[in-house]
């Protein structure tokens, strides 16, 4: 073989070897795939990571349970604060000599504090974290209850109520968000619904313990009452518990539709009872219709509209806007609560049955909104939900 032939052969061998190396390089992916969201979920806010595939490590799962339980203490305090003014009205008014207007302010000022709490909760949660925000809210609530306990006049009473309302507003946002972020997707709906279950337990405890405790002692333990109130709030707890057990199998949207439809029926029943009473028709059945309407409304609210919007809020907003968007959603919720509380007596004076028919019309709009606008998030990771919504 001549020198030129040997050179040509060498060049061909080099080219073959180079091409083989390139083919091998192309066969290897540039980016090694990591675990998908189906197999791994990591929460940067809480520092808790849970391997979903195979159930995860027992120690981590128990940490999720414990963290959820601690967060739910805030929901329990929420329920206590929400129910406190109703059973204590007669005792507080008599002991401190409050007028009707003064006690009305005491009862409603908590919602004003909750509005402020809702507005600041998102930014606070992003700045110092979810756990730090719950700690500050807890301290504010404790300060409020102590102020109420030692109050000798209307000013201290209102300040204490305002502080507990602020804590209530913060808890209303940060608790469901925290729980949604630390729990695996296949149990996230059930765990987040426990927020409403625990809130109902707080309401029940407030009504039940009020029968044996003074208003000061009720405030001291952060917790007065009629049998009907206890039965009603207990019924709400039962409905919330039912929702929690079926949420991740049935989905969010069906529960919302059933809940809004039940609330619509409840409002129509109560409105009908007032209509019959005003026109003195079938007087014997008026009370029964009203009670059935209230129970249907309360149970329907607890089974869906009371809990699921908070679940959706914690699932749908991306991390970069979750704080601000969550605060805005909570603020709108408390604006609505204040609006209903403030206008109810005026609407009743206008028309007792017309008031509840108006509320029924609002529920019709809610049903249409859920059908057209609300997405289904059952069984989806937080990232998949946000990708589907293009946010």
Short mmCIF file of C-alpha atoms in Angstrom, two decimals:
data_model
loop_
_atom_site.label_atom_id
_atom_site.label_comp_id
_atom_site.label_asym_id
_atom_site.label_seq_id
_atom_site.Cartn_x
_atom_site.Cartn_y
_atom_site.Cartn_z
CA UNK A 1 0.00 0.00 0.00
CA UNK A 2 1.39 3.34 -1.03
CA UNK A 3 1.83 6.21 1.37
CA UNK A 4 -1.11 8.06 -0.19
CA UNK A 5 -3.38 5.00 0.28
CA UNK A 6 -2.32 4.67 3.94
CA UNK A 7 -3.08 8.37 4.53
CA UNK A 8 -6.51 8.04 2.92
CA UNK A 9 -7.32 4.97 5.07
CA UNK A 10 -6.21 6.79 8.24
CA UNK A 11 -8.43 9.78 7.46
CA UNK A 12 -11.43 7.51 6.85
CA UNK A 13 -10.82 5.69 10.17
CA UNK A 14 -10.61 9.01 12.02
CA UNK A 15 -13.83 10.27 10.43
CA UNK A 16 -15.63 7.04 11.36
CA UNK A 17 -14.43 7.27 14.93
CA UNK A 18 -15.48 10.94 15.18
CA UNK A 19 -18.93 10.20 13.78
CA UNK A 20 -19.35 7.33 16.23
CA UNK A 21 -18.53 9.67 19.08
CA UNK A 22 -21.03 12.25 17.82
CA UNK A 23 -23.74 9.62 17.48
CA UNK A 24 -23.05 8.48 21.04
CA UNK A 25 -23.26 12.06 22.25
CA UNK A 26 -26.53 12.64 20.44
CA UNK A 27 -27.95 9.45 21.94
CA UNK A 28 -27.40 10.86 25.43
CA UNK A 29 -29.98 13.53 26.48
CA UNK A 30 -28.59 16.94 27.29
CA UNK A 31 -30.90 17.27 30.32
CA UNK A 32 -31.33 14.31 32.61
CA UNK A 33 -35.02 13.94 33.47
CA UNK A 34 -35.85 14.40 37.14
CA UNK A 35 -38.70 12.92 39.11
CA UNK A 36 -42.05 14.13 37.84
CA UNK A 37 -44.57 15.89 40.02
CA UNK A 38 -46.42 12.61 40.24
CA UNK A 39 -43.48 11.08 42.14
CA UNK A 40 -42.11 13.97 44.09
CA UNK A 41 -43.49 17.05 45.75
CA UNK A 42 -41.38 19.60 47.51
CA UNK A 43 -42.61 22.61 49.45
CA UNK A 44 -40.06 25.37 49.78
CA UNK A 45 -42.05 27.41 52.27
CA UNK A 46 -42.41 24.78 54.95
CA UNK A 47 -39.24 22.81 54.29
CA UNK A 48 -41.23 19.58 54.17
CA UNK A 49 -40.65 17.23 51.25
CA UNK A 50 -42.81 14.21 50.66
CA UNK A 51 -42.16 11.33 48.27
CA UNK A 52 -45.56 10.45 46.96
CA UNK A 53 -44.54 7.34 45.04
CA UNK A 54 -44.99 4.34 47.29
CA UNK A 55 -46.57 6.43 50.04
CA UNK A 56 -43.38 8.26 51.11
CA UNK A 57 -41.47 7.88 54.34
CA UNK A 58 -43.54 7.40 57.48
CA UNK A 59 -41.62 10.05 59.37
CA UNK A 60 -42.33 12.68 56.72
CA UNK A 61 -46.02 11.74 56.50
CA UNK A 62 -46.38 12.05 60.27
CA UNK A 63 -44.71 15.45 60.06
CA UNK A 64 -47.37 16.48 57.56
CA UNK A 65 -50.09 15.26 59.94
CA UNK A 66 -48.56 17.13 62.88
CA UNK A 67 -48.03 20.33 60.90
CA UNK A 68 -51.63 20.21 59.67
CA UNK A 69 -52.90 19.71 63.22
CA UNK A 70 -50.94 22.71 64.48
CA UNK A 71 -52.21 24.89 61.61
CA UNK A 72 -55.80 23.82 62.32
CA UNK A 73 -55.53 25.39 65.78
CA UNK A 74 -55.81 28.69 63.91
CA UNK A 75 -59.05 27.53 62.28
CA UNK A 76 -60.38 26.53 65.70
CA UNK A 77 -59.64 30.02 67.02
CA UNK A 78 -61.35 31.42 63.92
CA UNK A 79 -64.54 29.55 64.83
CA UNK A 80 -64.37 30.73 68.44
CA UNK A 81 -63.96 34.34 67.37
CA UNK A 82 -66.76 34.13 64.80
CA UNK A 83 -69.23 32.72 67.32
CA UNK A 84 -68.24 34.65 70.45
CA UNK A 85 -70.45 37.75 70.24
CA UNK A 86 -73.78 35.99 69.67
CA UNK A 87 -74.15 33.98 72.92
CA UNK A 88 -72.46 36.62 75.12
CA UNK A 89 -74.65 39.57 74.10
CA UNK A 90 -77.01 39.59 77.11
CA UNK A 91 -74.25 39.13 79.71
CA UNK A 92 -71.87 41.73 78.27
CA UNK A 93 -74.63 44.29 77.71
CA UNK A 94 -75.86 43.89 81.30
CA UNK A 95 -72.48 43.90 83.06
CA UNK A 96 -70.87 46.77 81.14
CA UNK A 97 -74.05 48.74 80.48
CA UNK A 98 -73.68 48.73 76.70
CA UNK A 99 -76.34 50.18 74.45
CA UNK A 100 -77.63 48.26 71.43
CA UNK A 101 -75.50 50.40 69.12
CA UNK A 102 -72.37 49.83 71.24
CA UNK A 103 -72.81 46.07 71.25
CA UNK A 104 -73.56 46.09 67.53
CA UNK A 105 -70.21 47.76 66.99
CA UNK A 106 -68.54 45.18 69.22
CA UNK A 107 -70.12 42.36 67.26
CA UNK A 108 -69.25 43.69 63.81
CA UNK A 109 -65.83 45.24 64.41
CA UNK A 110 -64.23 41.81 64.17
CA UNK A 111 -64.99 41.77 60.45
CA UNK A 112 -63.19 45.12 60.09
CA UNK A 113 -60.14 43.60 61.75
CA UNK A 114 -60.48 40.57 59.50
CA UNK A 115 -60.42 42.80 56.41
CA UNK A 116 -57.12 44.29 57.53
CA UNK A 117 -55.80 40.83 58.36
CA UNK A 118 -56.81 39.54 54.93
CA UNK A 119 -55.09 42.44 53.16
CA UNK A 120 -51.80 41.98 55.02
CA UNK A 121 -51.74 38.18 55.26
CA UNK A 122 -50.47 37.48 51.74
CA UNK A 123 -47.55 39.88 51.83
CA UNK A 124 -46.68 38.77 55.35
CA UNK A 125 -46.76 35.11 54.33
CA UNK A 126 -44.39 35.80 51.42
CA UNK A 127 -42.07 37.90 53.58
CA UNK A 128 -41.70 35.81 56.73
CA UNK A 129 -43.24 32.52 55.63
CA UNK A 130 -46.48 30.71 56.44
CA UNK A 131 -45.40 29.50 59.88
CA UNK A 132 -44.18 32.93 60.94
CA UNK A 133 -47.44 34.49 59.79
CA UNK A 134 -49.48 31.99 61.80
CA UNK A 135 -47.31 32.71 64.85
CA UNK A 136 -47.91 36.47 64.60
CA UNK A 137 -51.64 35.90 64.07
CA UNK A 138 -51.75 33.67 67.15
CA UNK A 139 -50.01 36.31 69.28
CA UNK A 140 -52.43 38.99 68.05
CA UNK A 141 -55.41 36.78 68.87
CA UNK A 142 -54.09 36.00 72.36
CA UNK A 143 -53.59 39.72 73.01
CA UNK A 144 -57.17 40.36 71.86
CA UNK A 145 -58.72 37.71 74.11
CA UNK A 146 -56.76 38.93 77.14
CA UNK A 147 -57.89 42.51 76.41
CA UNK A 148 -61.53 41.36 76.26
CA UNK A 149 -61.14 39.43 79.51
CA UNK A 150 -59.80 42.44 81.45
CA UNK A 151 -62.02 45.06 79.77
CA UNK A 152 -64.01 47.40 81.98
CA UNK A 153 -65.59 49.50 79.25
CA UNK A 154 -66.53 49.63 75.61
CA UNK A 155 -63.16 50.90 74.33
CA UNK A 156 -61.09 47.96 75.61
CA UNK A 157 -63.82 45.58 74.51
CA UNK A 158 -63.72 46.89 70.94
CA UNK A 159 -59.91 46.91 70.81
CA UNK A 160 -59.80 43.28 71.92
CA UNK A 161 -62.46 42.29 69.40
CA UNK A 162 -60.59 44.12 66.64
CA UNK A 163 -57.38 42.25 67.46
CA UNK A 164 -59.09 38.85 67.44
CA UNK A 165 -60.73 39.81 64.15
CA UNK A 166 -57.33 40.59 62.68
CA UNK A 167 -56.09 37.17 63.67
CA UNK A 168 -59.22 35.63 62.17
CA UNK A 169 -58.58 37.37 58.85
CA UNK A 170 -54.97 36.18 58.69
CA UNK A 171 -55.90 32.62 59.60
CA UNK A 172 -58.60 32.56 56.90
CA UNK A 173 -55.88 32.89 54.25
CA UNK A 174 -52.72 31.33 55.59
CA UNK A 175 -54.12 28.10 57.09
CA UNK A 176 -55.63 26.61 53.88
CA UNK A 177 -52.63 27.77 51.85
CA UNK A 178 -50.15 26.20 54.27
CA UNK A 179 -52.05 22.91 54.37
CA UNK A 180 -52.38 22.75 50.58
CA UNK A 181 -48.66 23.34 50.14
CA UNK A 182 -47.44 20.60 52.50
CA UNK A 183 -49.88 17.80 51.62
CA UNK A 184 -49.63 15.35 48.68
CA UNK A 185 -52.13 15.97 45.90
CA UNK A 186 -54.11 12.76 46.44
CA UNK A 187 -55.19 13.90 49.93
CA UNK A 188 -54.94 17.67 49.50
CA UNK A 189 -58.69 18.21 49.14
CA UNK A 190 -59.52 16.24 52.29
CA UNK A 191 -56.79 17.87 54.34
CA UNK A 192 -57.72 21.40 53.24
CA UNK A 193 -61.40 20.76 53.97
CA UNK A 194 -60.42 20.07 57.57
CA UNK A 195 -59.97 23.85 57.82
CA UNK A 196 -63.75 24.27 57.65
CA UNK A 197 -64.41 21.23 59.84
CA UNK A 198 -62.21 22.66 62.60
CA UNK A 199 -63.80 26.09 62.22
CA UNK A 200 -67.19 24.45 62.78
CA UNK A 201 -65.80 22.68 65.85
CA UNK A 202 -64.75 26.09 67.21
CA UNK A 203 -68.26 27.43 66.67
CA UNK A 204 -69.79 24.39 68.35
CA UNK A 205 -67.44 24.69 71.32
CA UNK A 206 -68.32 28.37 71.71
CA UNK A 207 -72.08 27.73 71.74
CA UNK A 208 -71.86 24.66 73.98
CA UNK A 209 -69.42 25.97 76.59
CA UNK A 210 -71.29 29.28 76.84
CA UNK A 211 -74.00 27.51 78.79
CA UNK A 212 -71.64 26.97 81.75
CA UNK A 213 -69.03 29.74 81.40
CA UNK A 214 -69.17 33.49 81.93
CA UNK A 215 -68.29 35.72 78.99
CA UNK A 216 -64.96 36.60 80.59
CA UNK A 217 -63.99 32.96 81.08
CA UNK A 218 -65.14 32.22 77.58
CA UNK A 219 -62.74 34.88 76.34
CA UNK A 220 -59.94 33.68 78.59
CA UNK A 221 -59.83 30.26 76.98
CA UNK A 222 -60.33 31.82 73.61
CA UNK A 223 -63.91 30.44 73.59
CA UNK A 224 -71.66 30.88 75.38
CA UNK A 225 -76.03 29.41 74.12
CA UNK A 226 -79.03 27.57 73.00
CA UNK A 227 -79.53 23.93 72.10
CA UNK A 228 -80.54 24.94 68.61
CA UNK A 229 -77.21 26.70 68.02
CA UNK A 230 -75.27 23.63 69.16
CA UNK A 231 -77.32 21.31 66.94
CA UNK A 232 -76.96 23.63 63.95
CA UNK A 233 -73.20 24.03 64.26
CA UNK A 234 -72.76 20.30 64.93
CA UNK A 235 -74.71 19.58 61.74
CA UNK A 236 -72.29 21.82 59.84
CA UNK A 237 -69.33 19.90 61.27
CA UNK A 238 -70.90 16.63 60.12
CA UNK A 239 -71.42 17.96 56.58
CA UNK A 240 -67.87 19.28 56.43
CA UNK A 241 -66.57 15.89 57.53
CA UNK A 242 -68.58 14.20 54.77
CA UNK A 243 -67.05 16.56 52.23
CA UNK A 244 -63.57 15.86 53.53
CA UNK A 245 -63.99 12.10 53.01
CA UNK A 246 -65.28 12.42 49.42
CA UNK A 247 -63.49 15.50 48.11
CA UNK A 248 -60.54 13.83 46.41
CA UNK A 249 -62.74 11.17 44.78
CA UNK A 250 -65.66 13.30 43.59
CA UNK A 251 -63.87 16.54 42.78
CA UNK A 252 -64.27 20.18 43.71
CA UNK A 253 -66.73 21.33 41.05
CA UNK A 254 -69.55 18.79 41.73
CA UNK A 255 -69.47 19.67 45.43
CA UNK A 256 -69.67 23.38 44.59
CA UNK A 257 -72.68 22.86 42.32
CA UNK A 258 -74.50 20.69 44.87
CA UNK A 259 -73.65 23.16 47.64
CA UNK A 260 -74.87 26.23 45.73
CA UNK A 261 -78.04 24.39 44.69
CA UNK A 262 -78.73 23.40 48.30
CA UNK A 263 -78.17 26.96 49.46
CA UNK A 264 -80.60 28.14 46.79
CA UNK A 265 -83.25 25.68 48.03
CA UNK A 266 -82.59 26.70 51.65
CA UNK A 267 -83.07 30.39 50.86
CA UNK A 268 -86.28 29.67 48.94
CA UNK A 269 -87.64 27.61 51.87
CA UNK A 270 -86.87 30.32 54.44
CA UNK A 271 -88.28 32.98 52.12
CA UNK A 272 -91.43 30.88 51.67
CA UNK A 273 -91.87 30.56 55.43
CA UNK A 274 -91.70 34.34 55.83
CA UNK A 275 -94.13 34.80 52.93
CA UNK A 276 -96.64 32.43 54.53
CA UNK A 277 -96.22 34.17 57.89
CA UNK A 278 -96.74 37.66 56.45
CA UNK A 279 -99.87 36.58 54.58
CA UNK A 280 -101.05 34.36 57.46
CA UNK A 281 -101.25 31.25 55.31
CA UNK A 282 -100.64 27.75 56.68
CA UNK A 283 -99.38 29.13 59.99
CA UNK A 284 -98.91 25.65 61.47
CA UNK A 285 -96.17 24.76 59.00
CA UNK A 286 -94.27 28.07 58.95
CA UNK A 287 -91.83 27.20 61.73
CA UNK A 288 -91.10 23.76 60.32
CA UNK A 289 -90.38 25.15 56.85
CA UNK A 290 -88.05 27.77 58.32
CA UNK A 291 -86.10 25.19 60.36
CA UNK A 292 -85.77 22.85 57.39
CA UNK A 293 -84.64 25.75 55.22
CA UNK A 294 -81.98 26.80 57.70
CA UNK A 295 -80.67 23.27 58.08
CA UNK A 296 -80.56 22.74 54.32
CA UNK A 297 -78.77 26.04 53.85
CA UNK A 298 -76.27 25.44 56.65
CA UNK A 299 -75.49 21.89 55.60
CA UNK A 300 -75.13 22.87 51.95
CA UNK A 301 -72.84 25.76 52.79
CA UNK A 302 -70.63 23.59 54.98
CA UNK A 303 -70.40 20.83 52.35
CA UNK A 304 -69.03 23.05 49.61
CA UNK A 305 -69.16 26.82 49.49
CA UNK A 306 -67.77 27.14 52.99
CA UNK A 307 -64.60 25.18 52.32
CA UNK A 308 -63.91 24.61 48.62
CA UNK A 309 -63.27 28.24 47.56
CA UNK A 310 -60.37 28.29 50.05
CA UNK A 311 -59.06 25.05 48.58
CA UNK A 312 -59.23 26.45 45.04
CA UNK A 313 -57.53 29.65 46.17
CA UNK A 314 -54.63 27.69 47.59
CA UNK A 315 -54.34 25.54 44.45
CA UNK A 316 -54.84 27.95 41.56
CA UNK A 317 -52.58 30.91 42.30
CA UNK A 318 -48.92 30.56 41.23
CA UNK A 319 -46.21 31.19 43.81
CA UNK A 320 -45.19 34.60 42.46
CA UNK A 321 -48.68 36.09 43.02
CA UNK A 322 -50.12 33.74 45.65
CA UNK A 323 -49.56 36.19 48.51
CA UNK A 324 -51.15 39.21 46.85
CA UNK A 325 -53.92 37.27 45.10
CA UNK A 326 -54.74 35.29 48.24
CA UNK A 327 -54.95 38.46 50.30
CA UNK A 328 -57.28 40.04 47.75
CA UNK A 329 -59.52 36.95 47.72
CA UNK A 330 -59.70 36.91 51.53
CA UNK A 331 -60.39 40.65 51.61
CA UNK A 332 -63.29 40.28 49.16
CA UNK A 333 -64.66 37.45 51.31
CA UNK A 334 -64.64 39.64 54.41
CA UNK A 335 -66.11 42.59 52.51
CA UNK A 336 -69.00 40.28 51.60
CA UNK A 337 -69.35 39.11 55.21
CA UNK A 338 -69.49 42.68 56.47
CA UNK A 339 -71.95 43.72 53.75
CA UNK A 340 -74.37 40.90 54.61
CA UNK A 341 -74.06 41.57 58.36
CA UNK A 342 -74.60 45.31 57.96
CA UNK A 343 -77.48 45.24 55.45
CA UNK A 344 -79.44 42.26 56.79
CA UNK A 345 -81.56 44.17 59.32
CA UNK A 346 -82.35 46.87 56.76
CA UNK A 347 -83.36 44.27 54.17
CA UNK A 348 -85.57 42.47 56.68
CA UNK A 349 -87.36 45.77 57.39
CA UNK A 350 -87.86 46.19 53.63
CA UNK A 351 -89.17 42.68 53.03
CA UNK A 352 -88.59 39.58 55.14
CA UNK A 353 -89.27 37.07 52.38
CA UNK A 354 -87.83 39.33 49.69
CA UNK A 355 -84.49 39.29 51.52
CA UNK A 356 -84.11 35.54 51.18
CA UNK A 357 -85.38 35.50 47.61
CA UNK A 358 -82.64 38.05 46.86
CA UNK A 359 -80.09 35.72 48.45
CA UNK A 360 -81.52 32.87 46.36
CA UNK A 361 -80.95 34.92 43.19
CA UNK A 362 -77.31 35.39 44.20
CA UNK A 363 -76.97 31.61 44.50
CA UNK A 364 -78.35 31.22 40.96
CA UNK A 365 -75.54 33.48 39.75
CA UNK A 366 -73.08 31.39 41.78
CA UNK A 367 -74.24 28.19 40.06
CA UNK A 368 -73.77 29.77 36.62
CA UNK A 369 -70.33 31.03 37.59
CA UNK A 370 -69.22 27.59 38.78
CA UNK A 371 -70.52 25.93 35.61
CA UNK A 372 -68.80 28.37 33.26
CA UNK A 373 -65.66 29.60 35.00
CA UNK A 374 -64.45 27.25 37.73
CA UNK A 375 -61.89 24.57 36.68
CA UNK A 376 -61.65 21.09 38.17
CA UNK A 377 -58.43 20.60 40.15
CA UNK A 378 -58.99 17.09 41.54
CA UNK A 379 -55.91 14.89 41.39
CA UNK A 380 -53.67 17.51 39.77
CA UNK A 381 -50.38 18.83 41.10
CA UNK A 382 -50.17 22.56 41.81
CA UNK A 383 -47.86 22.98 38.81
CA UNK A 384 -50.24 21.10 36.49
CA UNK A 385 -53.18 23.25 37.61
CA UNK A 386 -51.32 26.46 36.88
CA UNK A 387 -50.11 25.13 33.53
CA UNK A 388 -53.68 24.26 32.54
CA UNK A 389 -54.79 27.78 33.47
CA UNK A 390 -51.87 29.27 31.48
CA UNK A 391 -50.59 31.29 34.44
#
